[in-house]
Short mmCIF file of C-alpha atoms in Angstrom, two decimals:
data_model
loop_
_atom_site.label_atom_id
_atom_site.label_comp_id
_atom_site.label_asym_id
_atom_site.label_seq_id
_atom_site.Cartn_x
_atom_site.Cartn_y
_atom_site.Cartn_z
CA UNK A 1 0.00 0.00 0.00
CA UNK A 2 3.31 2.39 0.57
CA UNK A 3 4.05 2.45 -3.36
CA UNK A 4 0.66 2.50 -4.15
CA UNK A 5 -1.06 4.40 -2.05
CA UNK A 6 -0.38 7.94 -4.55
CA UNK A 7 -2.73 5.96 -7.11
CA UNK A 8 -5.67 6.88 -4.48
CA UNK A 9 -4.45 10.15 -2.56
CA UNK A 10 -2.23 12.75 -4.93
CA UNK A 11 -3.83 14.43 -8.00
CA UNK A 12 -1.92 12.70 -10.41
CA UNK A 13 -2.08 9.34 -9.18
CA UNK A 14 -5.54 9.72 -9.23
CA UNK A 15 -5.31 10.19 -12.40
CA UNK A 16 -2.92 7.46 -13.27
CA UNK A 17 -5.76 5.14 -11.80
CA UNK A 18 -8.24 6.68 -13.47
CA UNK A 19 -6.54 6.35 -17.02
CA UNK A 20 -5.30 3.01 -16.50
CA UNK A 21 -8.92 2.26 -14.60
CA UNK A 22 -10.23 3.75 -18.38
CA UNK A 23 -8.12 1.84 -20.71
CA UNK A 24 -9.07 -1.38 -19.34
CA UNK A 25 -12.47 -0.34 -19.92
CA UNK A 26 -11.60 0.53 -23.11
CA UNK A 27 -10.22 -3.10 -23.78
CA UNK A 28 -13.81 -4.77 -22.58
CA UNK A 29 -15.76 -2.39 -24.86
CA UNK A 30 -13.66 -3.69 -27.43
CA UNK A 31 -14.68 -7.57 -27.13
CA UNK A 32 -18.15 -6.77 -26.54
CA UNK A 33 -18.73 -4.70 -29.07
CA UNK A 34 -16.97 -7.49 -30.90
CA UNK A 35 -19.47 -10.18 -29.48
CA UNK A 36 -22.35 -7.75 -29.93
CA UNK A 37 -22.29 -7.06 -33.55
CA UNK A 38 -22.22 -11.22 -34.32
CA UNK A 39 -25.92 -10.26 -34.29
CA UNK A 40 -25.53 -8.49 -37.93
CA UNK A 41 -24.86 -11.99 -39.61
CA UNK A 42 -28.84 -11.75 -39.12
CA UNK A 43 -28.64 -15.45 -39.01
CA UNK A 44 -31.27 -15.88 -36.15
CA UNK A 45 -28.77 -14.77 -33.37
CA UNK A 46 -27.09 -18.31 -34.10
CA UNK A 47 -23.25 -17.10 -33.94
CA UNK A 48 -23.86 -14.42 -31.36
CA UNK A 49 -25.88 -16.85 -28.76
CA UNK A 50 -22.92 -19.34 -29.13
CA UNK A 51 -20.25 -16.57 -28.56
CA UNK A 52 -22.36 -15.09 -25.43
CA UNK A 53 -22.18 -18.44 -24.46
CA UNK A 54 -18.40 -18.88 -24.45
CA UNK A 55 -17.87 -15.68 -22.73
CA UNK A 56 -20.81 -16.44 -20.00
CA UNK A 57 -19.75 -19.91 -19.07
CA UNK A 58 -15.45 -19.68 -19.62
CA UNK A 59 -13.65 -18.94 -16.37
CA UNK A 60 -11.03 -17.13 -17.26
CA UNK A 61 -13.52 -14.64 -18.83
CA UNK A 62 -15.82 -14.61 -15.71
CA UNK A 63 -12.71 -14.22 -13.65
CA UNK A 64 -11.84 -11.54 -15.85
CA UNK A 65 -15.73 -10.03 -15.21
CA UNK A 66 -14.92 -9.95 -11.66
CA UNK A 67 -12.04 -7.55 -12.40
CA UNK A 68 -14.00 -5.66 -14.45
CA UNK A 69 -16.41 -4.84 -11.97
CA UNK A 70 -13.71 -4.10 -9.31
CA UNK A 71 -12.06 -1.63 -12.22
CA UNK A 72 -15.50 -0.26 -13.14
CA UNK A 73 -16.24 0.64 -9.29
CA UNK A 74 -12.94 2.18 -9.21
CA UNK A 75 -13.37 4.21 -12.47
CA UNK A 76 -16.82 5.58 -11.12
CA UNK A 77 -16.22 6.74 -7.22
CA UNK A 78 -12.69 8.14 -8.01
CA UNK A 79 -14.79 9.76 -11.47
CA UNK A 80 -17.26 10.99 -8.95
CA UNK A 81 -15.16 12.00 -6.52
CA UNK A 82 -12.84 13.71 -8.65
CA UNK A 83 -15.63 15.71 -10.40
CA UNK A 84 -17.31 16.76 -7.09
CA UNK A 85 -13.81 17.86 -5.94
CA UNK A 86 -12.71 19.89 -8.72
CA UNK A 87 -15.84 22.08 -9.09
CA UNK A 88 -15.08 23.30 -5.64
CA UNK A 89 -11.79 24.70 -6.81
CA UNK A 90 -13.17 27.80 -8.20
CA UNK A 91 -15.64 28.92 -5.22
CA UNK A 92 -16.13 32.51 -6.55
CA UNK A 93 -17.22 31.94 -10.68
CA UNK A 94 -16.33 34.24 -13.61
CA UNK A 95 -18.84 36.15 -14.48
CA UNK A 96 -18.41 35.69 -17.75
CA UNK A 97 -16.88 32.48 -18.89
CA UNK A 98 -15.48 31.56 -22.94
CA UNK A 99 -14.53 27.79 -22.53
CA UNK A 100 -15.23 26.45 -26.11
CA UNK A 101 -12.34 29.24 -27.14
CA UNK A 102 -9.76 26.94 -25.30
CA UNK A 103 -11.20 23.57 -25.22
CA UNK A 104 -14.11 21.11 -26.31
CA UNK A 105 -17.05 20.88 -24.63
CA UNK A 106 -17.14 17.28 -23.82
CA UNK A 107 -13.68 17.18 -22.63
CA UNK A 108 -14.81 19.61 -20.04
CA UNK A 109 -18.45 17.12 -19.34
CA UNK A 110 -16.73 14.45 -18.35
CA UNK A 111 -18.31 14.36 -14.96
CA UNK A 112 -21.85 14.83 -16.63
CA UNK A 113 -21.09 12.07 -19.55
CA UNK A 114 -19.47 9.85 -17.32
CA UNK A 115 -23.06 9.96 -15.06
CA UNK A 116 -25.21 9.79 -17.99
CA UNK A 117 -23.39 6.64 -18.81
CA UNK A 118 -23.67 5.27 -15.32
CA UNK A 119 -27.45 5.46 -15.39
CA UNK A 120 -27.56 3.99 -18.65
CA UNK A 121 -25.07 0.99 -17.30
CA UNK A 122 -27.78 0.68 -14.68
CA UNK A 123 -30.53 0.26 -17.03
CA UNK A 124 -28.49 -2.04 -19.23
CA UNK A 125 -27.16 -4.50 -16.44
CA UNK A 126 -30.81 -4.86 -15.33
CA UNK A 127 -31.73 -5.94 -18.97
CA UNK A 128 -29.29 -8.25 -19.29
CA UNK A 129 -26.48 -8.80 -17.16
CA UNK A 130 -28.98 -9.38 -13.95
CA UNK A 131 -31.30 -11.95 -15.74
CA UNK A 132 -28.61 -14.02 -17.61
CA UNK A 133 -26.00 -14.38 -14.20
CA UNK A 134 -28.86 -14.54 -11.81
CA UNK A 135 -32.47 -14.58 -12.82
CA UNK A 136 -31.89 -17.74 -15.22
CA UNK A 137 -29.85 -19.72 -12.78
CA UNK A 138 -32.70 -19.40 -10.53
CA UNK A 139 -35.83 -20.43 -12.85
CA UNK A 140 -33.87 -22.70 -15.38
CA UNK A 141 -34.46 -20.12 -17.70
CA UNK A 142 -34.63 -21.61 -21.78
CA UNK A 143 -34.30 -17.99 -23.30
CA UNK A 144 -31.30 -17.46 -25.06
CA UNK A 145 -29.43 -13.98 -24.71
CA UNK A 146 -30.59 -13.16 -28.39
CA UNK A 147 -34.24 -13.70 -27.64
CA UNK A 148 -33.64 -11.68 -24.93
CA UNK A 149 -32.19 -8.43 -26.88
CA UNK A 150 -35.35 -9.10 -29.35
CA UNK A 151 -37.93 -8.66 -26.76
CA UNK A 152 -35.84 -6.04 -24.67
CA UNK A 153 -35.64 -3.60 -27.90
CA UNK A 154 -39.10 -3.94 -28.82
CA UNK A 155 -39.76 -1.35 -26.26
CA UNK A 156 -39.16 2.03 -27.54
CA UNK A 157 -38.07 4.26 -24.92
CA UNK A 158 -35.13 1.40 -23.95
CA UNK A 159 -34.30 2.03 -27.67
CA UNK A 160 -34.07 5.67 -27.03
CA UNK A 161 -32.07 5.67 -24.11
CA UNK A 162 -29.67 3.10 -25.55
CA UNK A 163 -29.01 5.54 -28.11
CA UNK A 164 -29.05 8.31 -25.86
CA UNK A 165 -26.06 6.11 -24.30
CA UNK A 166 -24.46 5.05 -26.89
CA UNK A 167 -24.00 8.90 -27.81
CA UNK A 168 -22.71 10.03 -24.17
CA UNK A 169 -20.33 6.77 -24.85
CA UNK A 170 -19.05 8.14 -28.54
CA UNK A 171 -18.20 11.52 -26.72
CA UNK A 172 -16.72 10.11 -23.11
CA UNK A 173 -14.51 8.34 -25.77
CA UNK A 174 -13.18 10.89 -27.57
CA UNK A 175 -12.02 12.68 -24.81
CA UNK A 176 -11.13 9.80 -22.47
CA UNK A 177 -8.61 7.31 -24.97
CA UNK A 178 -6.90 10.08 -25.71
CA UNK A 179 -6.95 11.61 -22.31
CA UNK A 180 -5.34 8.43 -20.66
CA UNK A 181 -2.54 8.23 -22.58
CA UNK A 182 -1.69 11.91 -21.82
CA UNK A 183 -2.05 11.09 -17.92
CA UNK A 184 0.75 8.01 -18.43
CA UNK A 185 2.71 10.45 -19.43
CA UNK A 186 2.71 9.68 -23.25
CA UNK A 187 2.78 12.64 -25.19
CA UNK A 188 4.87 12.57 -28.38
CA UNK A 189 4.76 15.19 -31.31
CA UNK A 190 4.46 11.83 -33.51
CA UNK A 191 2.44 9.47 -31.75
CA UNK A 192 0.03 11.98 -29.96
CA UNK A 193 -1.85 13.17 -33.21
CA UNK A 194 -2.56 9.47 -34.05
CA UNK A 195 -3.35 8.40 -30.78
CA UNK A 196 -5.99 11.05 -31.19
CA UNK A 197 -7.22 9.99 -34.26
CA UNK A 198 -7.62 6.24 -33.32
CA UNK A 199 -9.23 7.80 -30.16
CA UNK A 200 -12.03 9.43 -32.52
CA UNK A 201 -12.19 7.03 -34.76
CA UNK A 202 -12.80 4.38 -31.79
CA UNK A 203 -15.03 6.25 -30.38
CA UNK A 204 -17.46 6.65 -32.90
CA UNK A 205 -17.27 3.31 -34.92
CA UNK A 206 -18.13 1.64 -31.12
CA UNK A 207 -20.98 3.69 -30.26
CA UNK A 208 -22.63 4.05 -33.67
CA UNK A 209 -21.78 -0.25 -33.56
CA UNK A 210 -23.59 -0.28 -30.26
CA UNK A 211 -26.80 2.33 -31.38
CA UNK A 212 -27.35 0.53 -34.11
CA UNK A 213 -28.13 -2.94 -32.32
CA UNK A 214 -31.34 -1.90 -30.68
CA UNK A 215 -32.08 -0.03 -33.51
CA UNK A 216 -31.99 -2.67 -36.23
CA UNK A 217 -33.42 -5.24 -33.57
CA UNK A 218 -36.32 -2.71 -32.92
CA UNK A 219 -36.90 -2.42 -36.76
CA UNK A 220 -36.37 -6.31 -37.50
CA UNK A 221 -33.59 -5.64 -39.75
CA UNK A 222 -32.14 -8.06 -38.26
CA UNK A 223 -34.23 -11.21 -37.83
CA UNK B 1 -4.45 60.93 -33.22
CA UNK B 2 -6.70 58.52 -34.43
CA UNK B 3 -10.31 58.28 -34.05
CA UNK B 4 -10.72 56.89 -30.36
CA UNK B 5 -13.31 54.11 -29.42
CA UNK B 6 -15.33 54.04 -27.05
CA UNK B 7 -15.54 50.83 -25.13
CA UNK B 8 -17.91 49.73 -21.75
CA UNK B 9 -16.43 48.36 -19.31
CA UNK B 10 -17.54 46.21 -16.48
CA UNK B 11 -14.67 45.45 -13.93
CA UNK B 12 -14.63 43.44 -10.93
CA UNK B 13 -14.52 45.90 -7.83
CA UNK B 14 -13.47 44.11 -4.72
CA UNK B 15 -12.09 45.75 -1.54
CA UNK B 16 -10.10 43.32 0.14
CA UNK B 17 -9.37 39.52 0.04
CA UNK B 18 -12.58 38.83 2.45
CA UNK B 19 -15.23 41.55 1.46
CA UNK B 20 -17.73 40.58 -1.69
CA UNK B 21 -16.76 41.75 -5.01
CA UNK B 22 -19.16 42.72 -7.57
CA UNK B 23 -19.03 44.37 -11.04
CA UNK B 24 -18.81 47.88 -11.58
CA UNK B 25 -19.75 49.86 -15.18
CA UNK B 26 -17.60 52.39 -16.61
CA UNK B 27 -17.43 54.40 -19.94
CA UNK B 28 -14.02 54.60 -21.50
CA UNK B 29 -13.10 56.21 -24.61
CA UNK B 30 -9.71 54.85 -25.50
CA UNK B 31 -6.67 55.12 -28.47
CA UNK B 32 -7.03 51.77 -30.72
CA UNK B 33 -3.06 52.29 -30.38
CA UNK B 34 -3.76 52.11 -26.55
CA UNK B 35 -2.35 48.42 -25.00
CA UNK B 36 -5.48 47.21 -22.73
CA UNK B 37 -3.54 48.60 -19.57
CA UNK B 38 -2.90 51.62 -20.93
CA UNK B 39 -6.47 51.86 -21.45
CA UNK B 40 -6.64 51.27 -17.92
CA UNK B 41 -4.53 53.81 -16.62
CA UNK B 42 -7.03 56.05 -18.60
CA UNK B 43 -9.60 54.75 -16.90
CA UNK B 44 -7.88 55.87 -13.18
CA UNK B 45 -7.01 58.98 -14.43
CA UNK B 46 -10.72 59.28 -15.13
CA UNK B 47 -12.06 57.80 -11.50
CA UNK B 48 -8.71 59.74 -9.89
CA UNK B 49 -10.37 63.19 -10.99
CA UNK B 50 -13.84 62.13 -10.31
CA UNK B 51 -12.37 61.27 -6.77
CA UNK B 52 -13.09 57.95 -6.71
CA UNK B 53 -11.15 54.50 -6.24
CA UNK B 54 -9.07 53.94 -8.84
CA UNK B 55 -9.18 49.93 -10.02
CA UNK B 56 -6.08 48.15 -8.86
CA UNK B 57 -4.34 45.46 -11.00
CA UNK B 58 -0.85 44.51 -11.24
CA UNK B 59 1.60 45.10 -13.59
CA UNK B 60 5.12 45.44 -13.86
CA UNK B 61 7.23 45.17 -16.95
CA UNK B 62 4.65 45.69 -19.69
CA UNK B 63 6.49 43.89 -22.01
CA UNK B 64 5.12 40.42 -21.44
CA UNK B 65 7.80 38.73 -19.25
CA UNK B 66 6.98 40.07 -15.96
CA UNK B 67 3.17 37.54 -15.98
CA UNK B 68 1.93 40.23 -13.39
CA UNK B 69 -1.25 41.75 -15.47
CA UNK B 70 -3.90 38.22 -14.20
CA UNK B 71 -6.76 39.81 -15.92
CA UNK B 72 -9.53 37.72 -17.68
CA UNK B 73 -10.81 39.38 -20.47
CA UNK B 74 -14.34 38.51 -21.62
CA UNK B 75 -14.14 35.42 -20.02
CA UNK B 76 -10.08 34.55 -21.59
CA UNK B 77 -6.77 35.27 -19.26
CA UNK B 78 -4.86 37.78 -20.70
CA UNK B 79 -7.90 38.33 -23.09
CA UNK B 80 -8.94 36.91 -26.73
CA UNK B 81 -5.72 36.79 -28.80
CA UNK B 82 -3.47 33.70 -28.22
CA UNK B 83 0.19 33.79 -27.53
CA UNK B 84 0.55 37.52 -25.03
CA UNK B 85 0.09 39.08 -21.66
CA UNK B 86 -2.64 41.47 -21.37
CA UNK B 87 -0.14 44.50 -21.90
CA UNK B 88 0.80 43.09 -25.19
CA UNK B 89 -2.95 43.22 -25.91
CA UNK B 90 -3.93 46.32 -28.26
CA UNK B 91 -7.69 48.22 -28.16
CA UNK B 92 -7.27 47.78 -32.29
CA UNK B 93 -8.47 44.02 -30.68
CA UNK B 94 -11.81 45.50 -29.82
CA UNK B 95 -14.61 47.83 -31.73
CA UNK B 96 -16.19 50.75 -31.02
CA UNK B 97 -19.19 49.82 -28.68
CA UNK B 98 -17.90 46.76 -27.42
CA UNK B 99 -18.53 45.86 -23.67
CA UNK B 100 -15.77 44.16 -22.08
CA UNK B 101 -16.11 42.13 -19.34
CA UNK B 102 -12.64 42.37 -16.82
CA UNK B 103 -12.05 40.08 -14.13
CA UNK B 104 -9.35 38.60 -11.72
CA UNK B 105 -7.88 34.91 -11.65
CA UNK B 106 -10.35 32.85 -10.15
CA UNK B 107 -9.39 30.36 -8.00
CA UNK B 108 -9.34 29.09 -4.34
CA UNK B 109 -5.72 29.15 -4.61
CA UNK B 110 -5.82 32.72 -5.89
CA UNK B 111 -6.73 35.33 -3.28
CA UNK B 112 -8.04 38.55 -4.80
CA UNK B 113 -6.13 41.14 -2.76
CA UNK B 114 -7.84 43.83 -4.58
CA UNK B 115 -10.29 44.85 -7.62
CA UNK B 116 -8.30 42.67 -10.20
CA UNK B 117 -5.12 42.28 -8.34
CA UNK B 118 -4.45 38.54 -7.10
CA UNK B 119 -2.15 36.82 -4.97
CA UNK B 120 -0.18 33.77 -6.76
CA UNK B 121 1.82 33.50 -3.63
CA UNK B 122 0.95 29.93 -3.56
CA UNK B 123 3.41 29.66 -7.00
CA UNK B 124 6.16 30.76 -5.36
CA UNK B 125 5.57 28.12 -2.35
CA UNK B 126 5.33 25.12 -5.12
CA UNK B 127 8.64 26.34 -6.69
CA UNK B 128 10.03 26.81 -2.77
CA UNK B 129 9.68 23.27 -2.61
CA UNK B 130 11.52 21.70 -5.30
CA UNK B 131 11.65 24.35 -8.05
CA UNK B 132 15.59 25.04 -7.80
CA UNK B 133 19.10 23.11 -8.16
CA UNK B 134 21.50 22.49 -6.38
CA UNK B 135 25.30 23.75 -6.86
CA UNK B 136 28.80 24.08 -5.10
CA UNK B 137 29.98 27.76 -3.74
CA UNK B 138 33.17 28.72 -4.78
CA UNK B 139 34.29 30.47 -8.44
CA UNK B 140 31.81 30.66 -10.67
CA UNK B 141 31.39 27.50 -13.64
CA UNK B 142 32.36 28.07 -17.14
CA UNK B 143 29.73 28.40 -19.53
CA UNK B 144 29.32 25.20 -21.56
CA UNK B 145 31.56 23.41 -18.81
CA UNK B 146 28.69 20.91 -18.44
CA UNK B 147 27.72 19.77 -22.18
CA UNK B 148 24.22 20.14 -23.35
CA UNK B 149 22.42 18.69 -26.46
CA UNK B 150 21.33 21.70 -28.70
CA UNK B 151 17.91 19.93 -28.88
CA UNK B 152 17.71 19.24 -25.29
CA UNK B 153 18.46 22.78 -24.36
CA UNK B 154 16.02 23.85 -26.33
CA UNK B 155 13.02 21.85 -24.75
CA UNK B 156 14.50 22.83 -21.78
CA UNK B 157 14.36 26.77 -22.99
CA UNK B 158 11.06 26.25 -24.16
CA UNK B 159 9.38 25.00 -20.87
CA UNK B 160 11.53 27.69 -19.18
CA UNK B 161 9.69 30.32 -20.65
CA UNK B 162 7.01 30.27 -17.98
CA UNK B 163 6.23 33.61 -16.68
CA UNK B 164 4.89 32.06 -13.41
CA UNK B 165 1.39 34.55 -14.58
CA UNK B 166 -1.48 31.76 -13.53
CA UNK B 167 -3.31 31.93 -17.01
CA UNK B 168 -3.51 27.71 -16.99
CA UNK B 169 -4.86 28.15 -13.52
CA UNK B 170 -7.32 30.87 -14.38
CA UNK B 171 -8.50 29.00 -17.81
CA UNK B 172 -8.60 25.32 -15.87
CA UNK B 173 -11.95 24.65 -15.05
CA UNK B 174 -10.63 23.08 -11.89
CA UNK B 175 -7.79 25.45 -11.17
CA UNK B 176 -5.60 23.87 -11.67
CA UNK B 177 -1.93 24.50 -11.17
CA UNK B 178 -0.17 21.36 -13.81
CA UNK B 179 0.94 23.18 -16.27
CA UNK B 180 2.70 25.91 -14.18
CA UNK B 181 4.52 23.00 -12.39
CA UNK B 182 4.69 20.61 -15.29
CA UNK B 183 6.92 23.33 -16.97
CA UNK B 184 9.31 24.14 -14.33
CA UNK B 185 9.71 19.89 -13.68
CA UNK B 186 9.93 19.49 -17.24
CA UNK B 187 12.40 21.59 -17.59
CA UNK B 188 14.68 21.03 -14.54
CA UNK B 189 14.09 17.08 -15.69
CA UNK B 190 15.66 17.68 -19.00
CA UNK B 191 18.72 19.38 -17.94
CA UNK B 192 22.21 17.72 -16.23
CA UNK B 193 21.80 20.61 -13.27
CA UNK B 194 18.31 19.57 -12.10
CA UNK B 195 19.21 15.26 -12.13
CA UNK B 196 20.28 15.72 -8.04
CA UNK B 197 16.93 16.35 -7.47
CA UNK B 198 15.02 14.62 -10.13
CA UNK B 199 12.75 12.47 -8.53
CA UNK B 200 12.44 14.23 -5.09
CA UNK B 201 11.72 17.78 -6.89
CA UNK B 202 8.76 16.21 -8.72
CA UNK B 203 6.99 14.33 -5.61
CA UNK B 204 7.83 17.39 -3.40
CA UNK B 205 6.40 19.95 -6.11
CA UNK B 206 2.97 18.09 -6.85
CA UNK B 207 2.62 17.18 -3.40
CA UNK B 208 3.18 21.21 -2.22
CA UNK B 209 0.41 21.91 -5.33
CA UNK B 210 -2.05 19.24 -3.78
CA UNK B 211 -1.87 20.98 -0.54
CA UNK B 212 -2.20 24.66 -1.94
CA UNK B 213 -5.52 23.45 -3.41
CA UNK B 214 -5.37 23.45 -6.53
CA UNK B 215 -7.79 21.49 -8.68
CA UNK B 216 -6.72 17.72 -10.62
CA UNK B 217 -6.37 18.27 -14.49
CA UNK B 218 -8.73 16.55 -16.66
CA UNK B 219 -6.32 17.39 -19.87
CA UNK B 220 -8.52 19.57 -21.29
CA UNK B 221 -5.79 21.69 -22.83
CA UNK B 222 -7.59 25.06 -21.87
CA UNK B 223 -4.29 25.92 -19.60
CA UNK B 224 -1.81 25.61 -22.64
CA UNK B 225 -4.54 27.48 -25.09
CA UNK B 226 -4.39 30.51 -23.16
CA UNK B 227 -0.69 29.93 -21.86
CA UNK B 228 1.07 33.75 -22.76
CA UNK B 229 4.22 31.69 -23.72
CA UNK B 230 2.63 28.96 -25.21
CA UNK B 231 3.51 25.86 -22.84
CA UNK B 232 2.46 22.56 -24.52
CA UNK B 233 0.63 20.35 -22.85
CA UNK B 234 3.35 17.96 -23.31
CA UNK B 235 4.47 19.00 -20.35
CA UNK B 236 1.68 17.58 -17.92
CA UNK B 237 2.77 14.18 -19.65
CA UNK B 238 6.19 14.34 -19.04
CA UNK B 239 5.52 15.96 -14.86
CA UNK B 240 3.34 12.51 -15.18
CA UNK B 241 5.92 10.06 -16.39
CA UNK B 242 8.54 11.51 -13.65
CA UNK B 243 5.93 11.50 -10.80
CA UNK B 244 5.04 7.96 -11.56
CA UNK B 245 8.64 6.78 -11.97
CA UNK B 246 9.88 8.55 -8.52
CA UNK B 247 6.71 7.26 -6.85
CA UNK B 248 7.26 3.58 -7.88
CA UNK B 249 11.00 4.23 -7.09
CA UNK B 250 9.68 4.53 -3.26
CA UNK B 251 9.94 8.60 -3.69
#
């Protein structure tokens, strides 16, 4: 706890943790956006239920979940924290204030995005994540995870507010895999401008990915 | 002389570091040749014959290397052009009519002592408590005695050129104080002088900005957009690399 302590109690190891707390996240969104979008070989769900399968029943992946959720706790209190903190930095405001002449909007909402995405999470773990670790165990449950998605997205205000999601993801993205490079220290006149185009480019090919599964469930484009 | 302009301005009037501020209107008509505290000094000479107060701010050189003028300018340290102090700023920057909006620094960090003068004493605390090198009395060194990459030297230079002013602070959404102190580690990092001190400086610096209060950055690069002397941001990244290598180091 003596050498790593700082990751928990100095500014900048908090934001060590929280970038290295981030990429990890990063990595996960990766695999299941990965998983996710077997739906589009619109074969039934037959490639994607066999894949959610693998990932729900292999224990290195569920001892991998358990990390995630430590890592995802982590990312949120210290997000929270940090956010509550640094607004009380600047007890008298400006009176007049020009932000978006010195920086992006969203890289300055991360606080706000971050909590948008947290009640979405909330919503979306109670869909799925609840029923298919729990709920099924329990009743011997014969509905496969793509059955699931079908008759969770035929509702459309969950389609809304995955979409709403999905765009408080694309921009918590664009500021955040670029951002945790930056806090490790890794700023390069070479590799920076590309990290910060992989960043974007990321960011939006993963959350327009992820929109567009409740979307073409709700609309049966795929079957 | 040239056609003046006349400009509206609404400054931040504040008596002392504990009393309320608030904003006070005044009518200036100014040279467009005028730099924005010469424009000031018009201003006082105006309130000084009225009898009132005349609005305090700081300045020293007026050249843009003393980073004593911490005025926010519509909302922008050191006001809307990039790259300059407020004294380096010109009225030919603003038209006739315009109403300009003046304020201190803001932060907790930042005491307003008066009107639009602030107290960056904290600064000189963080650089207290690492900011320096260490070297042997006696005769003085030769130049060049210790050698120096041209390129290195030149980072070096170019995170030197800090004016200690507290634009990143101002501009920071949470105050804070990185790039100030990501500069003056970056540069004692990079050169053969500061390496006694390397990883001590760093740990000792941050932790002395920690306990002044000043906000965690959230690399939103609004400190090294308004930065007078341009500062990259590259130098949060590398105060980051040498805190986490001195911390796992045991520093």
């Amino acid at each position: 706890m003596k050498i790593f302590g700082f990751l928990f109690q100095s500014s900048i190891g908090k934001k060590i943790m929280m970038s290295l707390t981030g990429l990890f996240l990063i990595s996960f969104l990766l695999v299941h956006c990965g998983v996710n979008a077997m739906i589009f070989f619109n074969d039934g769900g037959e490639i994607f239920n066999e894949a959610a399968e693998f990932m729900g029943t292999n224990w290195l992946i569920r001892t991998i979940e358990v990390g995630l959720f430590v890592f995802l706790l982590i990312h949120i209190i210290q997000g929270l924290y940090l956010w509550n903190d640094n607004a009380k930095k600047r007890k008298e405001k400006y009176g007049k204030t020009a932000g978006n002449a010195n920086s992006t909007w969203y890289s300055r909402s991360m606080g706000l995005l971050g909590t948008l995405l947290l009640l979405f999470l909330i919503i979306h773990l109670r869909h799925f994540w609840v029923i298919s670790r729990f709920t099924d165990v329990v009743t011997g449950g014969e509905q496969t995870l793509y059955e699931m998605m079908k008759e969770v997205f035929a509702e459309p205000w969950v389609v809304a507010a995955y979409v709403l999601g999905c765009i408080s993801l694309a921009y918590h993205l664009m500021h955040g895999f670029q951002s945790a490079f930056q806090s490790l220290g890794i700023n390069h006149p070479l590799y920076t401008p590309l990290i910060q185009q992989i960043g974007n480019g990321f960011a939006i090919v993963v959350s327009v990915l992820f929109a567009a599964m409740p979307v073409a469930m709700h609309f049966n484009i795929v079957q | 002389m040239e056609k003046g302009i006349n400009v509206t301005l609404k400054v931040w009037r504040q008596k002392n570091e504990t009393s309320a501020g608030s904003f006070e209107t005044y009518k200036v008509q100014a040279n467009p040749d005028m730099s924005f505290l010469e424009m000031f000094d018009v201003l006082n000479e105006q309130l000084i014959t009225e009898g009132k107060d005349p609005v305090a701010f700081d300045h020293d050189c007026r050249e843009g290397i003393c980073g004593m003028c911490s005025m926010v300018i519509n909302g922008r340290p050191h006001g809307p052009k990039g790259g300059i102090t407020t004294c380096q700023l010109h009225m030919r920057s603003f038209k006739d009519g315009d109403i300009i909006v003046v304020e201190p620094f803001r932060a907790n960090s930042f005491g307003v002592i008066k009107d639009l003068s602030v107290d960056r004493t904290a600064f000189d605390r963080i650089i207290a408590a690492g900011g320096f090198v260490s070297v042997n009395t006696g005769n003085a060194v030769d130049a060049n005695n210790i050698l120096i990459p041209k390129e290195i030297a030149d980072k070096a230079f170019e995170a030197a050129t800090c004016i200690g002013c507290g634009a990143c602070v101002s501009a920071c959404k949470n105050a804070s104080a990185m790039l100030f102190v990501g500069a003056k580690v970056t540069q004692l990092a990079l050169l053969p002088q500061g390496k006694a001190e390397r990883q001590s400086r760093v740990v000792a610096m941050v932790n002395q900005m920690d306990a002044e209060g000043f906000g965690a950055c959230t690399n939103t690069g609004a400190c090294a957009a308004e930065c007078p002397k341009e500062i990259p941001l590259s130098v949060i990244a590398t105060m980051n690399r040498e805190y986490l290598a001195a911390k796992l180091n045991g520093k």
